[in-house]
Coordinates of C-alpha atoms and ligand atoms in Angstrom, one line a residue:
X177 CA 66.9 -56.3 -36.3
X178 CA 64.7 -58.4 -38.5
X179 CA 66.4 -61.4 -40.0
X180 CA 65.9 -62.7 -43.5
X181 CA 63.3 -65.4 -42.5
X182 CA 61.2 -62.8 -40.6
X183 CA 61.4 -60.4 -43.5
X184 CA 60.1 -62.9 -46.0
X185 CA 57.3 -63.8 -43.6
X186 CA 56.3 -60.2 -43.2
X187 CA 56.3 -59.8 -47.0
X188 CA 54.1 -62.9 -47.3
X189 CA 51.7 -61.4 -44.8
X190 CA 51.6 -58.1 -46.6
X191 CA 51.0 -59.7 -50.0
X192 CA 54.2 -58.4 -51.6
X193 CA 57.3 -60.0 -52.8
X194 CA 61.0 -59.4 -52.0
X195 CA 63.1 -59.0 -55.1
X196 CA 66.5 -60.6 -55.0
X197 CA 68.9 -58.9 -57.4
X198 CA 71.8 -61.0 -58.7
X199 CA 75.2 -59.4 -59.1
X200 CA 77.5 -61.2 -61.6
X201 CA 79.8 -58.1 -61.6
X202 CA 81.0 -56.5 -58.3
X203 CA 80.4 -52.9 -59.4
X204 CA 76.6 -53.7 -59.6
X205 CA 76.3 -54.0 -55.8
X206 CA 76.6 -50.3 -55.1
X207 CA 73.9 -49.1 -57.5
X208 CA 71.5 -51.9 -56.6
X209 CA 71.7 -51.0 -52.9
X210 CA 71.4 -47.3 -53.6
X211 CA 68.3 -47.8 -55.8
X212 CA 66.7 -50.0 -53.1
X213 CA 67.4 -47.4 -50.4
X214 CA 66.3 -44.5 -52.6
X215 CA 63.0 -46.2 -53.2
X216 CA 62.6 -46.8 -49.5
X217 CA 62.2 -50.5 -50.3
X218 CA 63.8 -53.8 -49.3
X219 CA 65.6 -56.4 -51.3
X220 CA 68.1 -59.2 -51.2
X221 CA 71.4 -58.9 -53.0
X222 CA 72.2 -62.4 -54.4
X223 CA 75.1 -64.2 -55.9
X224 CA 75.0 -67.7 -57.5
X225 CA 78.0 -69.9 -58.0
X226 CA 77.8 -69.6 -61.7
X227 CA 78.2 -65.8 -61.3
X228 CA 81.6 -66.1 -59.9
X229 CA 82.5 -69.1 -62.2
X230 CA 81.2 -67.7 -65.5
X231 CA 81.0 -64.0 -64.9
X232 CA 83.1 -61.7 -62.7
X233 CA 81.9 -61.6 -59.2
X234 CA 85.0 -63.6 -58.2
X235 CA 84.0 -65.4 -55.0
X236 CA 81.6 -65.4 -52.1
X237 CA 84.2 -63.5 -50.1
X238 CA 84.7 -60.8 -52.8
X239 CA 80.9 -60.2 -53.0
X240 CA 80.7 -60.1 -49.2
X241 CA 83.5 -57.5 -49.0
X242 CA 81.9 -55.3 -51.6
X243 CA 78.5 -55.7 -50.0
X244 CA 79.7 -54.5 -46.6
X245 CA 81.3 -51.4 -48.2
X246 CA 77.8 -50.2 -49.3
X247 CA 75.5 -52.2 -46.9
X248 CA 72.4 -50.4 -45.6
X249 CA 71.0 -53.0 -43.2
X250 CA 67.6 -51.4 -43.2
X251 CA 67.2 -52.1 -46.9
X252 CA 69.2 -55.1 -48.0
X253 CA 70.5 -58.5 -46.9
X254 CA 73.0 -60.8 -48.6
X255 CA 71.8 -64.0 -50.1
X256 CA 73.7 -67.0 -51.5
X257 CA 71.8 -68.0 -54.6
X258 CA 72.0 -71.4 -56.5
X259 CA 74.7 -73.6 -55.1
X260 CA 74.0 -76.6 -57.3
X261 CA 74.7 -80.2 -56.3
X262 CA 75.2 -80.9 -60.0
X263 CA 76.0 -77.8 -62.0
X264 CA 74.8 -76.6 -65.4
X265 CA 77.7 -78.5 -67.0
X266 CA 76.7 -81.7 -65.3
X267 CA 79.6 -81.6 -62.9
X268 CA 79.3 -82.6 -59.2
X269 CA 79.9 -79.6 -56.9
X270 CA 81.2 -79.6 -53.3
X271 CA 78.1 -77.6 -52.3
X272 CA 78.3 -78.1 -48.6
X273 CA 81.7 -76.5 -48.2
X274 CA 80.6 -73.5 -50.4
X275 CA 77.6 -73.0 -48.2
X276 CA 79.5 -73.4 -45.0
X277 CA 82.0 -70.8 -46.2
X278 CA 79.2 -68.3 -47.0
X279 CA 77.6 -68.8 -43.6
X280 CA 81.0 -68.1 -42.0
X281 CA 81.3 -65.0 -44.2
X282 CA 78.0 -63.7 -42.8
X283 CA 75.6 -64.4 -45.6
X284 CA 72.0 -63.9 -44.3
X285 CA 70.4 -66.8 -46.2
X286 CA 71.5 -69.6 -48.6
X287 CA 70.1 -71.7 -51.4
X288 CA 70.9 -75.3 -52.3
X289 CA 69.8 -76.4 -55.8
X290 CA 69.3 -80.1 -56.0
X291 CA 66.9 -79.8 -58.9
X292 CA 69.1 -81.9 -61.2
X293 CA 69.0 -84.8 -58.8
X294 CA 66.1 -87.3 -58.4
X295 CA 63.6 -86.6 -55.7
X296 CA 65.2 -88.8 -53.0
X297 CA 68.6 -87.3 -53.5
X298 CA 67.3 -83.8 -53.7
X299 CA 65.5 -84.3 -50.3
X300 CA 68.7 -85.8 -48.8
X301 CA 71.0 -83.0 -50.0
X302 CA 68.5 -80.2 -49.1
X303 CA 67.9 -81.6 -45.6
X304 CA 71.6 -81.6 -45.0
X305 CA 71.9 -78.0 -46.0
X306 CA 68.8 -77.0 -44.1
X307 CA 70.4 -78.5 -40.9
X308 CA 73.6 -76.5 -41.4
X309 CA 71.7 -73.2 -42.2
X310 CA 69.3 -73.6 -39.3
X311 CA 72.2 -74.4 -36.9
X312 CA 73.6 -71.0 -37.9
X313 CA 70.2 -69.3 -37.5
X314 CA 69.5 -68.5 -41.1
X315 CA 66.9 -69.7 -43.7
X316 CA 67.5 -72.1 -46.5
X317 CA 65.9 -72.0 -50.0
X318 CA 65.7 -75.0 -52.2
X319 CA 64.5 -75.8 -55.7
X320 CA 62.2 -78.6 -57.0
X321 CA 61.3 -79.0 -60.6
X322 CA 63.4 -77.7 -63.5
X323 CA 63.8 -74.0 -64.0
X324 CA 65.5 -74.4 -67.3
X325 CA 67.8 -71.9 -69.1
X326 CA 71.2 -72.1 -67.5
X327 CA 72.2 -75.2 -69.6
X328 CA 74.4 -74.8 -72.7
X329 CA 72.5 -75.3 -75.9
X330 CA 69.1 -74.0 -76.9
X331 CA 65.9 -74.7 -75.0
X332 CA 63.0 -76.5 -76.8
X333 CA 60.4 -74.1 -78.2
X334 CA 58.9 -72.3 -75.2
X335 CA 55.3 -72.9 -76.2
X336 CA 55.9 -76.6 -76.4
X337 CA 57.5 -76.5 -72.9
X338 CA 54.7 -74.6 -71.4
X339 CA 51.8 -76.6 -72.9
X340 CA 53.4 -79.9 -71.9
X341 CA 54.2 -78.7 -68.4
X342 CA 57.7 -80.2 -68.9
X343 CA 59.8 -79.7 -65.8
X344 CA 57.0 -78.1 -63.8
X345 CA 57.2 -78.8 -60.0
X346 CA 55.0 -81.7 -59.2
X347 CA 52.5 -81.0 -56.5
X348 CA 52.8 -84.3 -54.6
X349 CA 56.5 -84.2 -54.7
X350 CA 56.5 -80.6 -53.5
X351 CA 54.3 -81.6 -50.5
X352 CA 56.7 -84.3 -49.5
X353 CA 59.7 -82.2 -50.2
X354 CA 58.6 -79.3 -48.0
X355 CA 57.7 -81.6 -45.2
X356 CA 60.8 -83.8 -45.2
X357 CA 63.5 -81.1 -45.9
X358 CA 62.2 -78.4 -43.6
X359 CA 63.4 -75.8 -46.2
X360 CA 62.1 -72.3 -45.6
X361 CA 61.5 -71.1 -49.2
X362 CA 61.0 -73.2 -52.3
X363 CA 61.8 -72.2 -55.8
X364 CA 59.2 -73.6 -58.2
X365 CA 58.9 -74.2 -61.9
X366 CA 55.6 -73.0 -63.3
X367 CA 56.6 -71.8 -66.7
X368 CA 59.5 -69.5 -65.6
X369 CA 62.9 -69.9 -67.2
X370 CA 66.3 -68.6 -66.4
X371 CA 68.1 -66.2 -68.8
X372 CA 70.7 -67.8 -71.0
X373 CA 74.3 -67.5 -69.6
X374 CA 76.4 -69.0 -72.3
X375 CA 78.0 -67.6 -75.4
X376 CA 76.2 -65.0 -77.6
X377 CA 72.9 -66.2 -76.2
X378 CA 73.4 -64.4 -72.9
X379 CA 73.0 -60.9 -74.5
X380 CA 70.0 -61.9 -76.5
X381 CA 66.5 -60.7 -75.3
X382 CA 64.8 -63.3 -73.2
X383 CA 61.7 -65.0 -74.5
X384 CA 58.5 -63.7 -72.7
X385 CA 57.6 -66.5 -70.3
X386 CA 54.1 -67.2 -68.9
X387 CA 53.1 -68.7 -65.6
X388 CA 50.6 -71.4 -64.8
X389 CA 48.9 -69.7 -61.9
X390 CA 46.5 -72.5 -61.1
X391 CA 49.5 -74.8 -60.7
X392 CA 51.1 -72.2 -58.4
X393 CA 47.9 -72.2 -56.3
X394 CA 48.1 -76.0 -56.0
X395 CA 51.8 -75.8 -55.0
X396 CA 51.1 -73.2 -52.4
X397 CA 48.4 -75.3 -50.7
X398 CA 50.5 -78.4 -50.8
X399 CA 53.7 -76.8 -49.4
X400 CA 52.5 -74.1 -47.1
X401 CA 55.8 -72.3 -47.3
X402 CA 56.8 -69.1 -49.1
X403 CA 57.4 -69.8 -52.8
X404 CA 60.1 -68.3 -55.0
X405 CA 60.0 -67.3 -58.6
X406 CA 63.4 -67.6 -60.4
X407 CA 63.8 -66.2 -63.9
X408 CA 61.8 -63.2 -62.8
X409 CA 63.1 -61.1 -65.7
X410 CA 61.1 -61.4 -68.9
X411 CA 57.9 -62.9 -67.5
X412 CA 54.7 -61.3 -68.6
X413 CA 54.2 -58.5 -65.9
X414 CA 50.5 -59.3 -65.2
X415 CA 51.5 -62.9 -64.6
X416 CA 54.2 -61.9 -62.1
X417 CA 51.9 -59.6 -60.2
X418 CA 49.2 -62.3 -60.1
X419 CA 51.8 -64.8 -58.9
X420 CA 52.8 -62.5 -56.1
X421 CA 49.1 -62.2 -55.0
X422 CA 49.1 -66.0 -54.9
X423 CA 52.0 -66.2 -52.6
X424 CA 55.2 -65.9 -54.6
X425 CA 57.2 -64.1 -51.9
X426 CA 60.6 -63.8 -53.4
X427 CA 61.4 -63.0 -57.1
X428 CA 64.9 -63.4 -58.5
X429 CA 66.1 -60.8 -61.0
X430 CA 69.2 -61.6 -62.9
X431 CA 69.2 -61.1 -66.6
X432 CA 67.5 -57.7 -66.7
X433 CA 70.1 -55.9 -64.6
X434 CA 73.0 -57.9 -65.9
X435 CA 72.1 -56.9 -69.5
X436 CA 71.7 -53.3 -68.4
X437 CA 75.2 -53.4 -67.0
X438 CA 76.8 -55.1 -69.9
X439 CA 75.3 -53.1 -72.7
X440 CA 76.0 -49.7 -71.0
X441 CA 79.6 -50.8 -70.3
X442 CA 80.0 -51.9 -74.0
X443 CA 78.5 -48.7 -75.3
X444 CA 80.5 -46.3 -73.1
X445 CA 83.5 -48.2 -71.8
X446 CA 82.8 -46.7 -68.4
X447 CA 82.0 -48.7 -65.3
X448 CA 80.4 -45.5 -63.8
X449 CA 78.0 -45.4 -66.7
X450 CA 77.2 -49.1 -66.4
X451 CA 76.5 -48.5 -62.7
X452 CA 74.1 -45.7 -63.6
X453 CA 72.3 -48.1 -65.9
X454 CA 72.0 -50.6 -63.1
X455 CA 70.7 -47.9 -60.8
X456 CA 68.1 -46.8 -63.3
X457 CA 67.0 -50.3 -64.1
X458 CA 66.8 -51.4 -60.5
X459 CA 64.8 -48.2 -59.6
X460 CA 62.4 -48.8 -62.4
X461 CA 61.9 -52.5 -61.4
X462 CA 61.1 -51.6 -57.8
X463 CA 59.0 -48.5 -58.5
X464 CA 57.2 -49.2 -61.8
X465 CA 57.4 -53.0 -62.4
X466 CA 56.7 -54.3 -58.9
X467 CA 55.2 -51.2 -57.3
X468 CA 57.4 -51.7 -54.2
X469 CA 58.5 -48.1 -53.4
X470 CA 58.0 -47.3 -49.7
X471 CA 57.5 -50.8 -48.5
X472 CA 60.6 -51.0 -46.3
X473 CA 58.9 -50.4 -43.0
X474 CA 56.2 -53.0 -43.9
X475 CA 58.6 -55.9 -44.4
X476 CA 60.9 -54.8 -41.6
X477 CA 57.9 -55.3 -39.3
X478 CA 58.0 -51.6 -38.4
X479 CA 54.6 -50.6 -39.8
X480 CA 51.1 -51.8 -39.8
X481 CA 50.3 -52.1 -43.5
X482 CA 47.5 -53.6 -45.4
X483 CA 47.0 -57.3 -44.9
X484 CA 47.1 -59.7 -47.9
X485 CA 43.4 -59.5 -48.1
X486 CA 43.5 -55.7 -48.0
X487 CA 46.3 -55.4 -50.6
X488 CA 45.3 -54.2 -54.0
Ligands
LIG116 ZN1 67.6 -69.2 -60.4

């Protein structure tokens, strides 16, 4: 059976991206998996530390237990998203023990987020996690540059952020980071922002982000590893599709399906109705937004599909 690293490589070769759907509520797992399978597609189901700290997914173990109840190994893998070294509230995190625990629980890939550290410390922390992950035979994602949005308090005006390139992943730093850490996938900042997670802001519509595609191209050449786009909800669609053509190989989706769940739950009081909303939204994203219906065999290495050059 294809492992997570192989699946991402296949996707890269095929010129498509693997979506990673974040699940801050345990009942979201079933409809996400069902939607991915019904679209004959492939995705990662992801959970970040802040989703069990600040939302209701409880723990890596609770997510794993719910995941295996519904797991369809031909269509999904379980990914541990953002384990920060310093979290969104500026607290130090015992990241290594969380990652070790997830690996023991059977997670298929992990992410360490040292992006709030300086370059040297980020390299050091990431290399440590890469060693642990690789010893267990699974890939490790890392982040360089500041994908803002999880912090408490408002962001500076988006246009200002974008024009100044504030927080963008630096090309030379990325080159060195990829070489020295050995990480498998790198989350980059090229104009993307995370959805707000605190207070009333978290239900507000996300600003429409843009992406600096020339900068992405430079990062791709410098790192030579699959790149990841976080904050995939709410980016201008043409920009996301262009970014995928230029080697973004994994796109994280959080806000979009979380808000679908919460607003349906609030409106109806019914978890089943909220699950339906997640199913509809996930199906729409795969089918209409990313155009990924029917790509399962391609990324599982069971079909000869179009090459990146041949892809539309
Ligand atoms: Zn993220």
